[in-house]
GROMACS .gro file of C-alpha atoms in nm:
model
  292
    1MET     CA    1  -2.168   2.295   3.250
    2ARG     CA    2  -1.951   2.101   3.490
    3LYS     CA    3  -1.686   1.801   3.412
    4GLU     CA    4  -1.537   1.551   3.680
    5TYR     CA    5  -1.228   1.349   3.612
    6VAL     CA    6  -1.205   1.073   3.808
    7CYS     CA    7  -0.900   0.855   3.890
    8PHE     CA    8  -0.853   0.481   3.784
    9LYS     CA    9  -0.566   0.277   3.869
   10GLU     CA   10  -0.282   0.231   3.602
   11GLY     CA   11  -0.347  -0.046   3.282
   12GLU     CA   12  -0.718   0.037   3.336
   13ARG     CA   13  -0.883   0.255   3.077
   14LYS     CA   14  -1.158   0.539   3.145
   15ASN     CA   15  -1.493   0.438   2.980
   16SER     CA   16  -1.834   0.300   2.993
   17LYS     CA   17  -1.964   0.110   3.325
   18ALA     CA   18  -2.057  -0.164   3.089
   19THR     CA   19  -1.779  -0.207   2.929
   20ILE     CA   20  -1.542  -0.134   3.289
   21ARG     CA   21  -1.774  -0.540   3.337
   22ARG     CA   22  -1.728  -0.666   3.076
   23ARG     CA   23  -1.351  -0.668   3.141
   24GLY     CA   24  -1.341  -0.694   3.501
   25LEU     CA   25  -1.208  -0.304   3.573
   26THR     CA   26  -1.307  -0.164   3.880
   27ARG     CA   27  -1.266   0.126   3.981
   28GLU     CA   28  -0.986   0.144   4.266
   29LYS     CA   29  -1.258   0.390   4.520
   30CYS     CA   30  -1.021   0.627   4.517
   31GLY     CA   31  -1.077   1.027   4.607
   32ALA     CA   32  -0.838   1.177   4.384
   33LYS     CA   33  -1.073   1.441   4.204
   34LEU     CA   34  -1.063   1.719   3.949
   35ALA     CA   35  -1.375   1.921   3.900
   36VAL     CA   36  -1.395   2.209   3.639
   37VAL     CA   37  -1.684   2.463   3.581
   38ARG     CA   38  -1.707   2.649   3.281
   39LYS     CA   39  -1.798   3.050   3.323
   40GLY     CA   40  -1.808   3.193   3.095
   41GLU     CA   41  -1.607   3.204   2.811
   42VAL     CA   42  -1.356   3.051   3.080
   43PHE     CA   43  -1.331   2.707   3.296
   44VAL     CA   44  -1.221   2.698   3.673
   45VAL     CA   45  -1.140   2.430   3.858
   46SER     CA   46  -1.434   2.398   4.137
   47LYS     CA   47  -1.269   2.115   4.367
   48PHE     CA   48  -0.913   1.934   4.345
   49VAL     CA   49  -0.815   1.678   4.594
   50GLU     CA   50  -0.504   1.570   4.534
   51GLY     CA   51  -0.478   1.200   4.757
   52HIS     CA   52  -0.412   0.885   4.590
   53ASN     CA   53  -0.510   0.560   4.750
   54HIS     CA   54  -0.229   0.371   4.521
   55GLU     CA   55   0.090   0.391   4.378
   56LEU     CA   56   0.140   0.647   4.046
   57THR     CA   57   0.274   0.604   3.765
   58THR     CA   58   0.677   0.619   3.786
   59PRO     CA   59   0.816   0.822   3.543
   60ARG     CA   60   0.986   0.588   3.303
   61LYS     CA   61   0.616   0.473   3.283
   62VAL     CA   62   0.385   0.798   3.251
   63HIS     CA   63   0.437   0.809   2.885
   64LEU     CA   64   0.226   0.486   2.821
   65LEU     CA   65  -0.091   0.596   2.956
   66LYS     CA   66  -0.361   0.719   2.686
   67SER     CA   67  -0.366   1.050   2.789
   68HIS     CA   68  -0.004   1.139   2.760
   69ARG     CA   69   0.000   1.013   2.460
   70ARG     CA   70  -0.070   1.213   2.084
   71VAL     CA   71   0.028   1.146   1.743
   72SER     CA   72   0.116   1.583   1.656
   73ALA     CA   73   0.011   1.644   1.286
   74ALA     CA   74   0.374   1.677   1.158
   75GLN     CA   75   0.459   1.326   1.279
   76LYS     CA   76   0.124   1.198   1.107
   77ALA     CA   77   0.263   1.376   0.797
   78LEU     CA   78   0.611   1.203   0.792
   79THR     CA   79   0.480   0.849   0.892
   80GLN     CA   80   0.280   0.878   0.554
   81GLN     CA   81   0.572   1.064   0.353
   82LEU     CA   82   0.794   0.707   0.515
   83SER     CA   83   0.463   0.484   0.428
   84VAL     CA   84   0.480   0.547   0.038
   85ALA     CA   85   0.862   0.482   0.102
   86ASN     CA   86   0.819   0.161   0.185
   87VAL     CA   87   0.963   0.214   0.535
   88SER     CA   88   0.761  -0.018   0.814
   89THR     CA   89   0.626   0.086   1.148
   90CYS     CA   90   0.896  -0.049   1.356
   91GLN     CA   91   1.172   0.105   1.176
   92GLN     CA   92   0.922   0.446   1.212
   93MET     CA   93   0.926   0.432   1.550
   94SER     CA   94   1.324   0.379   1.545
   95ILE     CA   95   1.364   0.724   1.352
   96PHE     CA   96   1.100   0.880   1.587
   97GLU     CA   97   1.282   0.746   1.937
   98LEU     CA   98   1.668   0.875   1.754
   99GLN     CA   99   1.476   1.276   1.674
  100ALA     CA  100   1.327   1.278   2.020
  101GLY     CA  101   1.643   1.153   2.188
  102GLY     CA  102   1.472   0.814   2.387
  103ILE     CA  103   1.164   0.592   2.333
  104GLU     CA  104   1.003   0.768   2.630
  105ASN     CA  105   0.995   1.153   2.463
  106ILE     CA  106   0.806   1.044   2.149
  107GLY     CA  107   0.527   1.117   2.255
  108PHE     CA  108   0.310   0.800   2.128
  109LEU     CA  109   0.326   0.381   2.098
  110ALA     CA  110   0.363   0.215   1.806
  111ARG     CA  111   0.049   0.088   1.871
  112ASP     CA  112  -0.133   0.464   1.770
  113LEU     CA  113   0.056   0.492   1.459
  114TYR     CA  114  -0.127   0.162   1.312
  115ASN     CA  115  -0.423   0.324   1.468
  116ASP     CA  116  -0.343   0.647   1.264
  117LYS     CA  117  -0.301   0.401   0.928
  118ARG     CA  118  -0.671   0.247   1.002
  119ASP     CA  119  -0.847   0.523   1.000
  120ARG     CA  120  -0.694   0.657   0.721
  121LYS     CA  121  -0.807   0.373   0.536
  122ASN     CA  122  -1.120   0.386   0.703
  123VAL     CA  123  -1.149   0.676   0.506
  124VAL     CA  124  -1.122   0.583   0.179
  125HIS     CA  125  -1.296   0.313   0.190
  126GLY     CA  126  -1.553   0.245  -0.054
  127HIS     CA  127  -1.399   0.557  -0.235
  128ASP     CA  128  -1.072   0.396  -0.338
  129ALA     CA  129  -1.185   0.298  -0.733
  130ASN     CA  130  -1.307   0.680  -0.764
  131ILE     CA  131  -0.998   0.857  -0.613
  132LEU     CA  132  -0.773   0.638  -0.820
  133TYR     CA  133  -1.022   0.828  -1.155
  134GLU     CA  134  -1.006   1.125  -0.982
  135HIS     CA  135  -0.621   1.152  -0.988
  136PHE     CA  136  -0.628   1.026  -1.342
  137GLU     CA  137  -0.847   1.287  -1.443
  138MET     CA  138  -0.599   1.505  -1.292
  139GLU     CA  139  -0.283   1.406  -1.447
  140GLN     CA  140  -0.491   1.511  -1.749
  141LYS     CA  141  -0.328   1.815  -1.714
  142ASN     CA  142   0.012   1.682  -1.898
  143PRO     CA  143  -0.139   1.593  -2.295
  144ASP     CA  144   0.034   1.275  -2.279
  145PHE     CA  145  -0.096   1.148  -1.998
  146ARG     CA  146  -0.349   0.807  -2.120
  147PHE     CA  147  -0.556   0.599  -1.934
  148THR     CA  148  -0.901   0.396  -2.002
  149PHE     CA  149  -1.105   0.287  -1.675
  150GLU     CA  150  -1.365   0.067  -1.720
  151ARG     CA  151  -1.747   0.015  -1.491
  152ASP     CA  152  -1.948  -0.287  -1.489
  153ASP     CA  153  -2.321  -0.170  -1.453
  154LYS     CA  154  -2.357  -0.142  -1.065
  155ASP     CA  155  -2.066   0.172  -1.198
  156ARG     CA  156  -1.763  -0.057  -1.024
  157MET     CA  157  -1.408  -0.010  -1.158
  158THR     CA  158  -1.358  -0.408  -1.347
  159HIS     CA  159  -1.003  -0.294  -1.517
  160CYS     CA  160  -0.782   0.020  -1.626
  161PHE     CA  161  -0.507   0.094  -1.788
  162TRP     CA  162  -0.278   0.412  -1.797
  163ALA     CA  163   0.069   0.557  -1.906
  164ASP     CA  164   0.221   0.866  -1.832
  165ALA     CA  165   0.443   1.107  -2.076
  166THR     CA  166   0.764   0.909  -1.933
  167SER     CA  167   0.591   0.536  -2.048
  168ARG     CA  168   0.553   0.721  -2.371
  169LYS     CA  169   0.864   0.895  -2.439
  170SER     CA  170   1.008   0.563  -2.314
  171TYR     CA  171   0.848   0.367  -2.589
  172GLN     CA  172   1.008   0.623  -2.836
  173TYR     CA  173   1.377   0.453  -2.785
  174PHE     CA  174   1.334   0.144  -2.626
  175GLY     CA  175   1.001  -0.020  -2.745
  176ASP     CA  176   1.159  -0.281  -2.917
  177VAL     CA  177   1.168  -0.491  -2.667
  178VAL     CA  178   0.884  -0.484  -2.404
  179VAL     CA  179   0.879  -0.746  -2.114
  180PHE     CA  180   0.504  -0.806  -2.009
  181ASP     CA  181   0.451  -1.010  -1.645
  182THR     CA  182   0.105  -1.011  -1.432
  183THR     CA  183   0.234  -1.275  -1.121
  184TYR     CA  184   0.156  -0.961  -0.864
  185TYR     CA  185  -0.183  -0.961  -0.664
  186THR     CA  186  -0.354  -0.707  -0.472
  187ASN     CA  187  -0.446  -0.904  -0.162
  188LYS     CA  188  -0.750  -0.664  -0.040
  189TYR     CA  189  -0.913  -0.621  -0.406
  190SER     CA  190  -0.820  -0.922  -0.599
  191LEU     CA  191  -0.705  -0.696  -0.883
  192ILE     CA  192  -0.368  -0.806  -1.107
  193PHE     CA  193  -0.088  -0.608  -1.136
  194ALA     CA  194   0.018  -0.616  -1.495
  195PRO     CA  195   0.305  -0.395  -1.545
  196ILE     CA  196   0.504  -0.376  -1.975
  197LEU     CA  197   0.829  -0.324  -1.902
  198GLY     CA  198   1.113  -0.227  -2.129
  199VAL     CA  199   1.469  -0.228  -2.050
  200ASN     CA  200   1.670   0.098  -2.126
  201HIS     CA  201   2.047   0.246  -2.236
  202HIS     CA  202   2.194   0.218  -1.912
  203ARG     CA  203   2.028  -0.130  -1.889
  204GLN     CA  204   1.751   0.001  -1.658
  205THR     CA  205   1.369  -0.163  -1.585
  206THR     CA  206   1.184   0.153  -1.782
  207LEU     CA  207   0.807   0.165  -1.700
  208LEU     CA  208   0.577   0.157  -2.023
  209GLY     CA  209   0.236   0.126  -1.874
  210CYS     CA  210   0.028  -0.068  -1.606
  211ALA     CA  211  -0.306  -0.190  -1.548
  212PHE     CA  212  -0.525  -0.300  -1.302
  213LEU     CA  213  -0.716  -0.652  -1.480
  214SER     CA  214  -0.973  -0.816  -1.214
  215ASP     CA  215  -0.882  -1.129  -1.437
  216GLU     CA  216  -0.574  -1.342  -1.658
  217LYS     CA  217  -0.865  -1.459  -1.928
  218THR     CA  218  -0.786  -1.419  -2.337
  219ASP     CA  219  -1.044  -1.092  -2.371
  220LEU     CA  220  -0.917  -0.909  -2.121
  221PHE     CA  221  -0.539  -0.906  -2.228
  222VAL     CA  222  -0.658  -0.854  -2.594
  223TRP     CA  223  -0.822  -0.551  -2.465
  224LEU     CA  224  -0.535  -0.443  -2.261
  225PHE     CA  225  -0.281  -0.488  -2.528
  226ASN     CA  226  -0.497  -0.235  -2.756
  227GLU     CA  227  -0.520  -0.007  -2.507
  228TRP     CA  228  -0.183   0.008  -2.507
  229LEU     CA  229  -0.108   0.006  -2.789
  230LYS     CA  230  -0.333   0.309  -2.873
  231ALA     CA  231  -0.152   0.490  -2.579
  232MET     CA  232   0.228   0.423  -2.727
  233PRO     CA  233   0.388   0.603  -3.041
  234GLY     CA  234   0.482   0.379  -3.301
  235GLY     CA  235   0.375   0.074  -3.391
  236PRO     CA  236   0.377  -0.262  -3.211
  237PRO     CA  237   0.703  -0.368  -3.042
  238LYS     CA  238   0.955  -0.598  -3.276
  239MET     CA  239   0.926  -0.862  -2.933
  240ILE     CA  240   0.782  -0.922  -2.629
  241ILE     CA  241   0.862  -1.184  -2.307
  242THR     CA  242   0.641  -1.337  -2.088
  243ASP     CA  243   0.609  -1.652  -1.931
  244GLN     CA  244   0.439  -1.910  -2.060
  245ASP     CA  245   0.088  -1.860  -1.990
  246PRO     CA  246  -0.188  -2.020  -2.240
  247ALA     CA  247  -0.426  -1.652  -2.196
  248THR     CA  248  -0.131  -1.410  -2.239
  249ILE     CA  249   0.028  -1.655  -2.575
  250ARG     CA  250  -0.352  -1.573  -2.741
  251ALA     CA  251  -0.392  -1.254  -2.699
  252ILE     CA  252  -0.026  -1.171  -2.833
  253ALA     CA  253  -0.113  -1.378  -3.130
  254SER     CA  254  -0.490  -1.139  -3.139
  255ALA     CA  255  -0.365  -0.838  -3.077
  256LEU     CA  256  -0.004  -0.804  -3.136
  257PRO     CA  257   0.079  -1.078  -3.464
  258ASN     CA  258   0.376  -0.931  -3.594
  259THR     CA  259   0.557  -0.952  -3.254
  260PHE     CA  260   0.760  -1.210  -3.170
  261HIS     CA  261   0.691  -1.358  -2.941
  262GLN     CA  262   0.979  -1.481  -2.663
  263TYR     CA  263   0.957  -1.700  -2.323
  264CYS     CA  264   1.121  -1.563  -2.038
  265ILE     CA  265   1.438  -1.772  -2.027
  266TRP     CA  266   1.375  -1.776  -1.624
  267HIS     CA  267   1.072  -1.929  -1.661
  268ILE     CA  268   1.270  -2.175  -1.906
  269MET     CA  269   1.521  -2.291  -1.618
  270SER     CA  270   1.268  -2.328  -1.353
  271LYS     CA  271   1.080  -2.608  -1.612
  272PHE     CA  272   1.447  -2.760  -1.628
  273SER     CA  273   1.475  -2.785  -1.235
  274GLU     CA  274   1.167  -2.884  -1.145
  275LYS     CA  275   1.238  -3.225  -1.403
  276LEU     CA  276   1.572  -3.268  -1.374
  277GLY     CA  277   1.758  -3.395  -1.037
  278ALA     CA  278   1.924  -3.114  -0.821
  279LEU     CA  279   2.321  -3.243  -0.855
  280SER     CA  280   2.194  -3.294  -1.248
  281TYR     CA  281   2.087  -2.931  -1.300
  282LYS     CA  282   2.363  -2.774  -1.132
  283GLU     CA  283   2.611  -2.972  -1.337
  284HIS     CA  284   2.446  -2.906  -1.717
  285TYR     CA  285   2.276  -2.561  -1.628
  286ASP     CA  286   2.584  -2.369  -1.812
  287GLU     CA  287   2.493  -2.580  -2.134
  288LEU     CA  288   2.119  -2.571  -2.144
  289LYS     CA  289   2.134  -2.206  -2.085
  290ASN     CA  290   2.381  -2.185  -2.374
  291CYS     CA  291   2.153  -2.411  -2.506
  292ILE     CA  292   1.879  -2.182  -2.545
   0.00000   0.00000   0.00000
């Protein structure tokens, strides 16, 4: 087996002839060449021509060449951990630059991190729901974990609910008043993220259950509240705070008839800001809030 490595001018890409013609790339007709022949278990250099008919890349730019860029397994693992912590790709590059002592010492570019992230997404593309279901099944090793996973007639996930041991234990102590809000959307799947929240004795937000919903209809909200009550120890909450969505109001009346339903004060005050002028709203804000 014989391999040849042909020289391209800086900035050009080694590719098929059709791609080279389409992109307007041209060979420099450089005579530099490295030919390698395999003999048994080793490779032997059979021909090497060192002379170039063009300027070589400077040491300060060599890290930009594709042949000199590679994201190691350790670096990929670190980028995944940083992504989980919501560290952006630009910030990740700053961290690598600080570790390496300069951007030219990192060994790759931000584009390589974006490409790696794309490749990881492609691996799970079309299998996301299955991966989520497998994750739920693994979590069931803890007997206090609860989940419900619903599919349509084509075996596609439509909605799901889950609550872990921490959520269920928190409900025992802080489940008298809960907050339900569905203002979060996932752009890729058009699913609605519906968390049920509480407040602990440190005035910190605590999670009491989560769901992915396909729409904001009353029937689906009723399903969610019923599944949530099955998972939570004890009875229904004394109070639930929501926005003024009509579907949510009807669902609470059906699934939580003995729970006092209160509108969120933020939503109420935002209505006043729409109805009143800016000056009047600012002048009478405290009076309105006290009245409510």
